[in-house]
Amino acid sequence: MEAMTEEKILSFFQGCIPTDFSSRTQTQADRILRLYAKVREELLQELQKIEGADFKLDTWKRAEGGGGVMSVITEGEVLSKAFVDISIVTGKVPKAAVKHLHQAAKITTDETFTEDYTFLGLSIVCIVHAKNPHVPAGHLNLRVAVMKLNDGAEVGWCGGVMDIHPSYLVPEDVTHFHKTLKDMCDKHDASYYPRFKKWSDEYFFIPHRGERRGLGGIFFDNLMSQEEGNFSFLESCADAFLPAYLPILKAHMCDTYSDQEMAWKQLRNSRYTEFNLMYGEGMKFGLKLSGFQTETLFATVPLTAMWGYKSDPEPGSREDELVQVLRCPREWA
């Protein structure tokens, strides 16, 4: 097990929270970082146990403010690529990125973008791509952002994603994943799951393919970050990912598979890659942000992918069964 403990995570990021933010924001950021450090440790413990090997640790600092702690494995025995990353971004944000943040958070303001803003962003991301084509990719992303406007006001919001990306449809697996998320959401607000599930189906749509990246989960944004109930919801999301995804990974990581099934997985990986590079909001923002570690952004895509030519599956096949659901999302919970 790697030596980057929860306390060392907190020590690494010490001083990353700008002092020109309010004491309330600084306290909240410290609380969020402690949550991320705890979740990171839990995720790594389970994933390293499954892989039977430690993840590689990489830490980096951003000259403009912030940095990251990345733990990653590639070409493992079970996991093709998997990582857990905590990143903090602080300092001035270019106007192009500020406009993106305004749109992402649905901030309505008369600001004319005449100067750079002070920004604080904290995120934790876990993505799992297994070798076996019968294991879906899993994705967790939680983020909190605060932006100081030109008049000194601070606008804060939080968001998150949990979704699943299979190559083959196993209805009971997808139902388990969605039901776990629904049960978690219902403890906070009965409207959350149907709203956030619909948002996920819409967000992960690939227009030029006419299908979704995967079979969704939940996607939410623009929850006011300083409300106690929303912090509690982030905690619940963090706690729900392993119960939702881990049983599926364990159930199929040793399944037998054919060369044809592996080739189909590579085609599905190409869709995952297309979405991330062309439509992923995190990718867009990170590429606009000077000094952000590029390797962290591109770690999100699968290790390998394949683009064929008119590689539509045979009607009625298991591959076609998946594509039909990607084109017309179902209700799973």
mmCIF file of C-alpha atoms in Angstrom:
data_model
loop_
_atom_site.group_PDB
_atom_site.id
_atom_site.type_symbol
_atom_site.label_atom_id
_atom_site.label_comp_id
_atom_site.label_asym_id
_atom_site.label_seq_id
_atom_site.Cartn_x
_atom_site.Cartn_y
_atom_site.Cartn_z
ATOM 1 C CA MET A 1 0.000 0.000 0.000
ATOM 2 C CA GLU A 2 1.339 3.410 -0.938
ATOM 3 C CA ALA A 3 2.465 5.785 1.801
ATOM 4 C CA MET A 4 0.398 8.870 0.880
ATOM 5 C CA THR A 5 -1.901 8.756 3.901
ATOM 6 C CA GLU A 6 -4.878 10.982 4.596
ATOM 7 C CA GLU A 7 -2.777 13.248 6.810
ATOM 8 C CA LYS A 8 -0.045 13.499 4.173
ATOM 9 C CA ILE A 9 -2.659 14.489 1.608
ATOM 10 C CA LEU A 10 -3.787 17.330 3.861
ATOM 11 C CA SER A 11 -0.180 18.353 4.449
ATOM 12 C CA PHE A 12 0.577 18.333 0.708
ATOM 13 C CA PHE A 13 -2.266 20.753 -0.016
ATOM 14 C CA GLN A 14 -1.549 22.970 2.985
ATOM 15 C CA GLY A 15 -1.370 26.578 1.872
ATOM 16 C CA CYS A 16 -3.249 25.961 -1.381
ATOM 17 C CA ILE A 17 -6.394 27.731 -0.209
ATOM 18 C CA PRO A 18 -6.019 31.464 -0.988
ATOM 19 C CA THR A 19 -6.202 33.695 2.067
ATOM 20 C CA ASP A 20 -8.115 36.371 0.170
ATOM 21 C CA PHE A 21 -11.196 34.167 0.261
ATOM 22 C CA SER A 22 -13.525 34.543 3.224
ATOM 23 C CA SER A 23 -12.940 32.511 6.366
ATOM 24 C CA ARG A 24 -16.179 30.675 5.639
ATOM 25 C CA THR A 25 -14.898 29.574 2.231
ATOM 26 C CA GLN A 26 -11.531 28.552 3.663
ATOM 27 C CA THR A 27 -13.213 26.458 6.358
ATOM 28 C CA GLN A 28 -15.478 24.824 3.790
ATOM 29 C CA ALA A 29 -12.535 24.051 1.492
ATOM 30 C CA ASP A 30 -10.650 22.387 4.340
ATOM 31 C CA ARG A 31 -13.724 20.289 5.130
ATOM 32 C CA ILE A 32 -14.097 19.241 1.488
ATOM 33 C CA LEU A 33 -10.423 18.328 1.252
ATOM 34 C CA ARG A 34 -10.692 16.120 4.328
ATOM 35 C CA LEU A 35 -13.661 14.335 2.750
ATOM 36 C CA TYR A 36 -11.703 13.789 -0.472
ATOM 37 C CA ALA A 37 -8.683 12.437 1.403
ATOM 38 C CA LYS A 38 -10.851 9.920 3.255
ATOM 39 C CA VAL A 39 -12.650 8.819 0.076
ATOM 40 C CA ARG A 40 -9.363 8.487 -1.814
ATOM 41 C CA GLU A 41 -7.985 6.159 0.835
ATOM 42 C CA GLU A 42 -11.123 3.984 0.741
ATOM 43 C CA LEU A 43 -11.138 3.765 -3.054
ATOM 44 C CA LEU A 44 -7.464 2.881 -3.298
ATOM 45 C CA GLN A 45 -7.727 0.274 -0.585
ATOM 46 C CA GLU A 46 -10.414 -1.614 -2.517
ATOM 47 C CA LEU A 47 -8.932 -1.184 -5.998
ATOM 48 C CA GLN A 48 -5.412 -2.164 -4.950
ATOM 49 C CA LYS A 49 -6.831 -5.216 -3.203
ATOM 50 C CA ILE A 50 -8.550 -6.275 -6.444
ATOM 51 C CA GLU A 51 -5.451 -5.624 -8.560
ATOM 52 C CA GLY A 52 -3.071 -7.184 -6.031
ATOM 53 C CA ALA A 53 -0.605 -4.352 -6.557
ATOM 54 C CA ASP A 54 -0.016 -0.766 -5.472
ATOM 55 C CA PHE A 55 -0.948 2.146 -7.679
ATOM 56 C CA LYS A 56 1.793 4.523 -8.808
ATOM 57 C CA LEU A 57 1.807 7.816 -6.937
ATOM 58 C CA ASP A 58 2.364 11.105 -8.753
ATOM 59 C CA THR A 59 2.154 14.531 -7.121
ATOM 60 C CA TRP A 60 2.377 17.856 -8.900
ATOM 61 C CA LYS A 61 2.129 21.540 -8.112
ATOM 62 C CA ARG A 62 0.683 24.251 -10.338
ATOM 63 C CA ALA A 63 2.795 27.400 -10.446
ATOM 64 C CA GLU A 64 -0.323 29.565 -10.658
ATOM 65 C CA GLY A 65 -1.817 27.911 -7.569
ATOM 66 C CA GLY A 66 -2.880 24.450 -6.505
ATOM 67 C CA GLY A 67 -1.748 21.000 -7.542
ATOM 68 C CA GLY A 68 -2.736 17.366 -7.461
ATOM 69 C CA VAL A 69 -2.210 13.914 -6.007
ATOM 70 C CA MET A 70 -2.712 11.164 -8.585
ATOM 71 C CA SER A 71 -2.606 7.414 -7.921
ATOM 72 C CA VAL A 72 -2.774 5.367 -11.106
ATOM 73 C CA ILE A 73 -2.229 1.917 -12.549
ATOM 74 C CA THR A 74 -1.958 0.954 -16.211
ATOM 75 C CA GLU A 75 -1.710 -2.477 -17.808
ATOM 76 C CA GLY A 76 -2.475 -4.333 -14.600
ATOM 77 C CA GLU A 77 -3.643 -7.912 -14.316
ATOM 78 C CA VAL A 78 -7.273 -6.897 -13.738
ATOM 79 C CA LEU A 79 -7.311 -3.176 -14.424
ATOM 80 C CA SER A 80 -6.319 -1.813 -17.805
ATOM 81 C CA LYS A 81 -6.227 1.723 -16.427
ATOM 82 C CA ALA A 82 -7.575 3.057 -13.160
ATOM 83 C CA PHE A 83 -6.841 6.081 -11.049
ATOM 84 C CA VAL A 84 -7.897 8.234 -8.136
ATOM 85 C CA ASP A 85 -6.981 11.906 -8.313
ATOM 86 C CA ILE A 86 -7.448 14.890 -6.031
ATOM 87 C CA SER A 87 -6.815 18.262 -7.654
ATOM 88 C CA ILE A 88 -6.991 21.820 -6.396
ATOM 89 C CA VAL A 89 -6.895 24.818 -8.719
ATOM 90 C CA THR A 90 -6.502 28.322 -7.335
ATOM 91 C CA GLY A 91 -5.500 31.754 -8.501
ATOM 92 C CA LYS A 92 -6.579 33.834 -11.463
ATOM 93 C CA VAL A 93 -8.584 32.113 -14.165
ATOM 94 C CA PRO A 94 -8.397 33.222 -17.821
ATOM 95 C CA LYS A 95 -11.507 34.924 -19.171
ATOM 96 C CA ALA A 96 -12.168 32.041 -21.586
ATOM 97 C CA ALA A 97 -12.331 29.619 -18.666
ATOM 98 C CA VAL A 98 -14.415 32.038 -16.582
ATOM 99 C CA LYS A 99 -17.085 32.105 -19.294
ATOM 100 C CA HIS A 100 -17.082 28.320 -19.257
ATOM 101 C CA LEU A 101 -17.528 28.315 -15.465
ATOM 102 C CA HIS A 102 -20.417 30.754 -15.692
ATOM 103 C CA GLN A 103 -22.146 28.499 -18.199
ATOM 104 C CA ALA A 104 -21.430 25.300 -16.276
ATOM 105 C CA ALA A 105 -22.732 26.749 -13.004
ATOM 106 C CA LYS A 106 -25.582 28.668 -14.680
ATOM 107 C CA ILE A 107 -24.429 31.890 -13.027
ATOM 108 C CA THR A 108 -26.422 34.919 -14.132
ATOM 109 C CA THR A 109 -24.431 38.127 -13.798
ATOM 110 C CA ASP A 110 -23.811 41.436 -15.517
ATOM 111 C CA GLU A 111 -20.049 40.817 -15.400
ATOM 112 C CA THR A 112 -18.344 41.778 -18.662
ATOM 113 C CA PHE A 113 -15.198 39.649 -18.150
ATOM 114 C CA THR A 114 -12.969 42.712 -18.154
ATOM 115 C CA GLU A 115 -10.427 41.059 -15.867
ATOM 116 C CA ASP A 116 -9.473 37.652 -14.538
ATOM 117 C CA TYR A 117 -11.322 36.275 -11.545
ATOM 118 C CA THR A 118 -9.970 34.615 -8.431
ATOM 119 C CA PHE A 119 -11.043 31.003 -8.447
ATOM 120 C CA LEU A 120 -10.877 27.989 -6.145
ATOM 121 C CA GLY A 121 -11.750 24.513 -7.353
ATOM 122 C CA LEU A 122 -11.463 21.189 -5.525
ATOM 123 C CA SER A 123 -12.200 17.877 -7.206
ATOM 124 C CA ILE A 124 -11.816 14.153 -6.716
ATOM 125 C CA VAL A 125 -12.044 11.785 -9.678
ATOM 126 C CA CYS A 126 -11.967 7.998 -9.820
ATOM 127 C CA ILE A 127 -12.164 6.158 -13.127
ATOM 128 C CA VAL A 128 -11.854 2.394 -13.553
ATOM 129 C CA HIS A 129 -11.250 0.688 -16.902
ATOM 130 C CA ALA A 130 -10.921 -3.069 -16.458
ATOM 131 C CA LYS A 131 -9.293 -5.443 -18.947
ATOM 132 C CA ASN A 132 -12.270 -7.776 -19.149
ATOM 133 C CA PRO A 133 -14.896 -6.654 -21.702
ATOM 134 C CA HIS A 134 -17.640 -7.868 -19.376
ATOM 135 C CA VAL A 135 -16.669 -5.324 -16.697
ATOM 136 C CA PRO A 136 -18.162 -1.858 -17.267
ATOM 137 C CA ALA A 137 -16.032 1.223 -16.786
ATOM 138 C CA GLY A 138 -16.943 3.129 -13.631
ATOM 139 C CA HIS A 139 -16.665 6.855 -12.998
ATOM 140 C CA LEU A 140 -16.944 9.056 -9.904
ATOM 141 C CA ASN A 141 -16.359 12.807 -9.972
ATOM 142 C CA LEU A 142 -17.118 15.269 -7.177
ATOM 143 C CA ARG A 143 -16.249 18.944 -7.411
ATOM 144 C CA VAL A 144 -16.653 22.156 -5.467
ATOM 145 C CA ALA A 145 -15.909 25.587 -6.915
ATOM 146 C CA VAL A 146 -15.860 29.143 -5.593
ATOM 147 C CA MET A 147 -15.369 32.214 -7.747
ATOM 148 C CA LYS A 148 -14.748 35.726 -6.448
ATOM 149 C CA LEU A 149 -16.436 38.268 -8.698
ATOM 150 C CA ASN A 150 -15.174 41.751 -9.465
ATOM 151 C CA ASP A 151 -17.371 43.268 -6.726
ATOM 152 C CA GLY A 152 -15.833 40.962 -4.117
ATOM 153 C CA ALA A 153 -18.845 38.664 -3.827
ATOM 154 C CA GLU A 154 -18.123 34.919 -3.665
ATOM 155 C CA VAL A 155 -20.213 32.482 -5.684
ATOM 156 C CA GLY A 156 -19.863 28.814 -4.759
ATOM 157 C CA TRP A 157 -21.404 25.664 -6.181
ATOM 158 C CA CYS A 158 -20.843 21.915 -6.268
ATOM 159 C CA GLY A 159 -21.518 19.127 -8.695
ATOM 160 C CA GLY A 160 -20.787 15.507 -9.369
ATOM 161 C CA VAL A 161 -21.107 12.467 -11.585
ATOM 162 C CA MET A 162 -21.422 8.735 -11.078
ATOM 163 C CA ASP A 163 -21.924 6.659 -14.201
ATOM 164 C CA ILE A 164 -21.314 3.249 -15.723
ATOM 165 C CA HIS A 165 -20.077 2.383 -19.220
ATOM 166 C CA PRO A 166 -20.562 -1.287 -20.206
ATOM 167 C CA SER A 167 -19.623 -3.026 -23.422
ATOM 168 C CA TYR A 168 -22.323 -5.656 -22.878
ATOM 169 C CA LEU A 169 -25.731 -5.162 -21.327
ATOM 170 C CA VAL A 170 -26.340 -7.057 -18.101
ATOM 171 C CA PRO A 171 -29.664 -5.637 -16.884
ATOM 172 C CA GLU A 172 -29.297 -6.805 -13.292
ATOM 173 C CA ASP A 173 -25.923 -5.027 -13.028
ATOM 174 C CA VAL A 174 -27.281 -1.762 -14.382
ATOM 175 C CA THR A 175 -30.331 -2.034 -12.141
ATOM 176 C CA HIS A 176 -28.099 -2.587 -9.112
ATOM 177 C CA PHE A 177 -25.976 0.448 -9.984
ATOM 178 C CA HIS A 178 -28.950 2.747 -10.511
ATOM 179 C CA LYS A 179 -30.931 1.447 -7.548
ATOM 180 C CA THR A 180 -27.976 2.049 -5.240
ATOM 181 C CA LEU A 181 -27.794 5.642 -6.466
ATOM 182 C CA LYS A 182 -31.561 6.110 -6.215
ATOM 183 C CA ASP A 183 -31.649 4.820 -2.639
ATOM 184 C CA MET A 184 -28.852 7.226 -1.761
ATOM 185 C CA CYS A 185 -30.551 10.179 -3.479
ATOM 186 C CA ASP A 186 -33.943 9.442 -1.909
ATOM 187 C CA LYS A 187 -32.484 9.924 1.576
ATOM 188 C CA HIS A 188 -31.880 13.558 0.658
ATOM 189 C CA ASP A 189 -34.612 14.503 -1.819
ATOM 190 C CA ALA A 190 -37.018 12.257 -3.701
ATOM 191 C CA SER A 191 -36.674 14.490 -6.764
ATOM 192 C CA TYR A 192 -32.900 14.084 -6.994
ATOM 193 C CA TYR A 193 -32.615 10.704 -8.704
ATOM 194 C CA PRO A 194 -35.131 11.288 -11.529
ATOM 195 C CA ARG A 195 -33.698 14.779 -12.143
ATOM 196 C CA PHE A 196 -30.057 13.747 -12.009
ATOM 197 C CA LYS A 197 -30.587 10.519 -13.961
ATOM 198 C CA LYS A 198 -32.233 12.511 -16.776
ATOM 199 C CA TRP A 199 -29.421 15.053 -16.613
ATOM 200 C CA SER A 200 -26.882 12.242 -16.926
ATOM 201 C CA ASP A 201 -28.628 10.805 -20.003
ATOM 202 C CA GLU A 202 -28.607 14.260 -21.585
ATOM 203 C CA TYR A 203 -25.055 15.186 -20.611
ATOM 204 C CA PHE A 204 -23.436 11.986 -21.902
ATOM 205 C CA PHE A 205 -25.145 12.157 -25.290
ATOM 206 C CA ILE A 206 -22.745 12.002 -28.267
ATOM 207 C CA PRO A 207 -24.513 14.019 -30.983
ATOM 208 C CA HIS A 208 -22.532 12.748 -33.958
ATOM 209 C CA ARG A 209 -23.215 9.137 -32.899
ATOM 210 C CA GLY A 210 -26.808 9.542 -31.766
ATOM 211 C CA GLU A 211 -26.115 7.569 -28.600
ATOM 212 C CA ARG A 212 -24.975 7.996 -25.000
ATOM 213 C CA ARG A 213 -21.460 7.294 -23.788
ATOM 214 C CA GLY A 214 -22.780 4.672 -21.417
ATOM 215 C CA LEU A 215 -25.794 3.712 -19.324
ATOM 216 C CA GLY A 216 -25.633 6.732 -17.088
ATOM 217 C CA GLY A 217 -26.191 7.117 -13.395
ATOM 218 C CA ILE A 218 -26.488 10.612 -11.980
ATOM 219 C CA PHE A 219 -25.123 13.987 -13.027
ATOM 220 C CA PHE A 220 -25.708 17.175 -11.024
ATOM 221 C CA ASP A 221 -24.331 20.685 -10.922
ATOM 222 C CA ASN A 222 -25.027 24.132 -9.517
ATOM 223 C CA LEU A 223 -25.938 23.014 -5.998
ATOM 224 C CA MET A 224 -25.001 25.858 -3.669
ATOM 225 C CA SER A 225 -21.889 24.594 -1.938
ATOM 226 C CA GLN A 226 -22.286 26.446 1.356
ATOM 227 C CA GLU A 227 -25.570 24.788 2.201
ATOM 228 C CA GLU A 228 -25.078 22.042 4.784
ATOM 229 C CA GLY A 229 -27.486 19.681 3.067
ATOM 230 C CA ASN A 230 -25.454 19.800 -0.128
ATOM 231 C CA PHE A 231 -22.230 18.895 1.681
ATOM 232 C CA SER A 232 -24.089 15.956 3.206
ATOM 233 C CA PHE A 233 -25.216 14.952 -0.288
ATOM 234 C CA LEU A 234 -21.610 15.016 -1.543
ATOM 235 C CA GLU A 235 -20.642 12.759 1.365
ATOM 236 C CA SER A 236 -23.413 10.336 0.454
ATOM 237 C CA CYS A 237 -22.337 10.297 -3.202
ATOM 238 C CA ALA A 238 -18.775 9.503 -2.169
ATOM 239 C CA ASP A 239 -19.986 6.661 0.058
ATOM 240 C CA ALA A 240 -22.294 5.210 -2.616
ATOM 241 C CA PHE A 241 -19.804 4.647 -5.428
ATOM 242 C CA LEU A 242 -18.085 1.523 -4.108
ATOM 243 C CA PRO A 243 -21.344 -0.265 -3.116
ATOM 244 C CA ALA A 244 -22.777 0.606 -6.544
ATOM 245 C CA TYR A 245 -19.807 -0.371 -8.686
ATOM 246 C CA LEU A 246 -17.564 -2.807 -6.816
ATOM 247 C CA PRO A 247 -19.949 -5.820 -6.827
ATOM 248 C CA ILE A 248 -20.201 -5.520 -10.636
ATOM 249 C CA LEU A 249 -16.421 -5.363 -11.046
ATOM 250 C CA LYS A 250 -15.916 -8.382 -8.773
ATOM 251 C CA ALA A 251 -18.672 -10.387 -10.463
ATOM 252 C CA HIS A 252 -17.170 -10.146 -13.953
ATOM 253 C CA MET A 253 -13.440 -9.520 -13.678
ATOM 254 C CA CYS A 254 -12.693 -13.231 -14.153
ATOM 255 C CA ASP A 255 -15.308 -13.918 -16.861
ATOM 256 C CA THR A 256 -14.048 -15.684 -19.962
ATOM 257 C CA TYR A 257 -14.195 -13.703 -23.189
ATOM 258 C CA SER A 258 -13.432 -14.063 -26.885
ATOM 259 C CA ASP A 259 -11.282 -11.996 -29.234
ATOM 260 C CA GLN A 260 -14.485 -10.729 -30.830
ATOM 261 C CA GLU A 261 -15.783 -9.509 -27.466
ATOM 262 C CA MET A 262 -12.495 -7.742 -26.789
ATOM 263 C CA ALA A 263 -12.647 -6.077 -30.203
ATOM 264 C CA TRP A 264 -16.143 -4.828 -29.396
ATOM 265 C CA LYS A 265 -14.855 -3.396 -26.123
ATOM 266 C CA GLN A 266 -12.219 -1.446 -28.083
ATOM 267 C CA LEU A 267 -14.978 0.030 -30.254
ATOM 268 C CA ARG A 268 -16.950 1.024 -27.162
ATOM 269 C CA ASN A 269 -13.765 2.560 -25.752
ATOM 270 C CA SER A 270 -13.603 4.746 -28.865
ATOM 271 C CA ARG A 271 -17.020 6.203 -27.983
ATOM 272 C CA TYR A 272 -15.839 6.880 -24.451
ATOM 273 C CA THR A 273 -12.783 8.659 -25.863
ATOM 274 C CA GLU A 274 -14.790 10.685 -28.368
ATOM 275 C CA PHE A 275 -17.083 12.006 -25.663
ATOM 276 C CA ASN A 276 -14.283 12.917 -23.269
ATOM 277 C CA LEU A 277 -12.189 14.724 -25.870
ATOM 278 C CA MET A 278 -15.036 16.508 -27.656
ATOM 279 C CA TYR A 279 -17.728 17.145 -25.055
ATOM 280 C CA GLY A 280 -16.368 16.527 -21.538
ATOM 281 C CA GLU A 281 -16.707 19.718 -19.486
ATOM 282 C CA GLY A 282 -13.740 18.861 -17.270
ATOM 283 C CA MET A 283 -11.523 18.341 -20.302
ATOM 284 C CA LYS A 284 -12.614 21.673 -21.829
ATOM 285 C CA PHE A 285 -11.954 23.583 -18.626
ATOM 286 C CA GLY A 286 -8.624 21.907 -17.905
ATOM 287 C CA LEU A 287 -7.268 22.601 -21.380
ATOM 288 C CA LYS A 288 -8.138 26.293 -21.009
ATOM 289 C CA LEU A 289 -6.382 26.504 -17.655
ATOM 290 C CA SER A 290 -2.653 27.254 -17.795
ATOM 291 C CA GLY A 291 -0.419 25.055 -15.691
ATOM 292 C CA PHE A 292 -2.880 22.200 -15.181
ATOM 293 C CA GLN A 293 -1.189 18.823 -15.576
ATOM 294 C CA THR A 294 -2.144 17.500 -19.015
ATOM 295 C CA GLU A 295 -1.507 13.864 -18.054
ATOM 296 C CA THR A 296 -4.242 14.117 -15.438
ATOM 297 C CA LEU A 297 -6.769 15.207 -18.066
ATOM 298 C CA PHE A 298 -5.923 12.451 -20.546
ATOM 299 C CA ALA A 299 -5.824 9.786 -17.848
ATOM 300 C CA THR A 300 -9.617 9.775 -18.114
ATOM 301 C CA VAL A 301 -9.684 7.994 -21.483
ATOM 302 C CA PRO A 302 -9.219 4.218 -21.848
ATOM 303 C CA LEU A 303 -5.716 2.865 -22.379
ATOM 304 C CA THR A 304 -6.647 1.484 -25.812
ATOM 305 C CA ALA A 305 -9.461 2.069 -28.289
ATOM 306 C CA MET A 306 -10.277 1.145 -31.875
ATOM 307 C CA TRP A 307 -12.129 2.886 -34.672
ATOM 308 C CA GLY A 308 -13.475 0.627 -37.382
ATOM 309 C CA TYR A 309 -15.424 1.616 -40.466
ATOM 310 C CA LYS A 310 -19.196 1.316 -40.239
ATOM 311 C CA SER A 311 -18.800 -1.130 -37.393
ATOM 312 C CA ASP A 312 -22.499 -1.390 -36.584
ATOM 313 C CA PRO A 313 -23.354 -4.624 -34.769
ATOM 314 C CA GLU A 314 -25.469 -7.346 -36.291
ATOM 315 C CA PRO A 315 -29.181 -6.758 -35.560
ATOM 316 C CA GLY A 316 -30.367 -8.856 -32.646
ATOM 317 C CA SER A 317 -26.854 -9.541 -31.314
ATOM 318 C CA ARG A 318 -25.744 -8.815 -27.760
ATOM 319 C CA GLU A 319 -23.742 -5.913 -29.103
ATOM 320 C CA ASP A 320 -26.816 -4.513 -30.812
ATOM 321 C CA GLU A 321 -28.814 -4.954 -27.608
ATOM 322 C CA LEU A 322 -26.466 -2.519 -25.879
ATOM 323 C CA VAL A 323 -26.543 0.016 -28.711
ATOM 324 C CA GLN A 324 -30.348 0.114 -28.680
ATOM 325 C CA VAL A 325 -30.320 1.099 -25.009
ATOM 326 C CA LEU A 326 -27.600 3.684 -25.599
ATOM 327 C CA ARG A 327 -29.853 5.271 -28.218
ATOM 328 C CA CYS A 328 -33.052 5.051 -26.155
ATOM 329 C CA PRO A 329 -32.276 5.208 -22.405
ATOM 330 C CA ARG A 330 -34.345 3.085 -20.050
ATOM 331 C CA GLU A 331 -35.501 3.587 -16.489
ATOM 332 C CA TRP A 332 -33.489 1.218 -14.303
ATOM 333 C CA ALA A 333 -34.708 2.017 -10.811
#
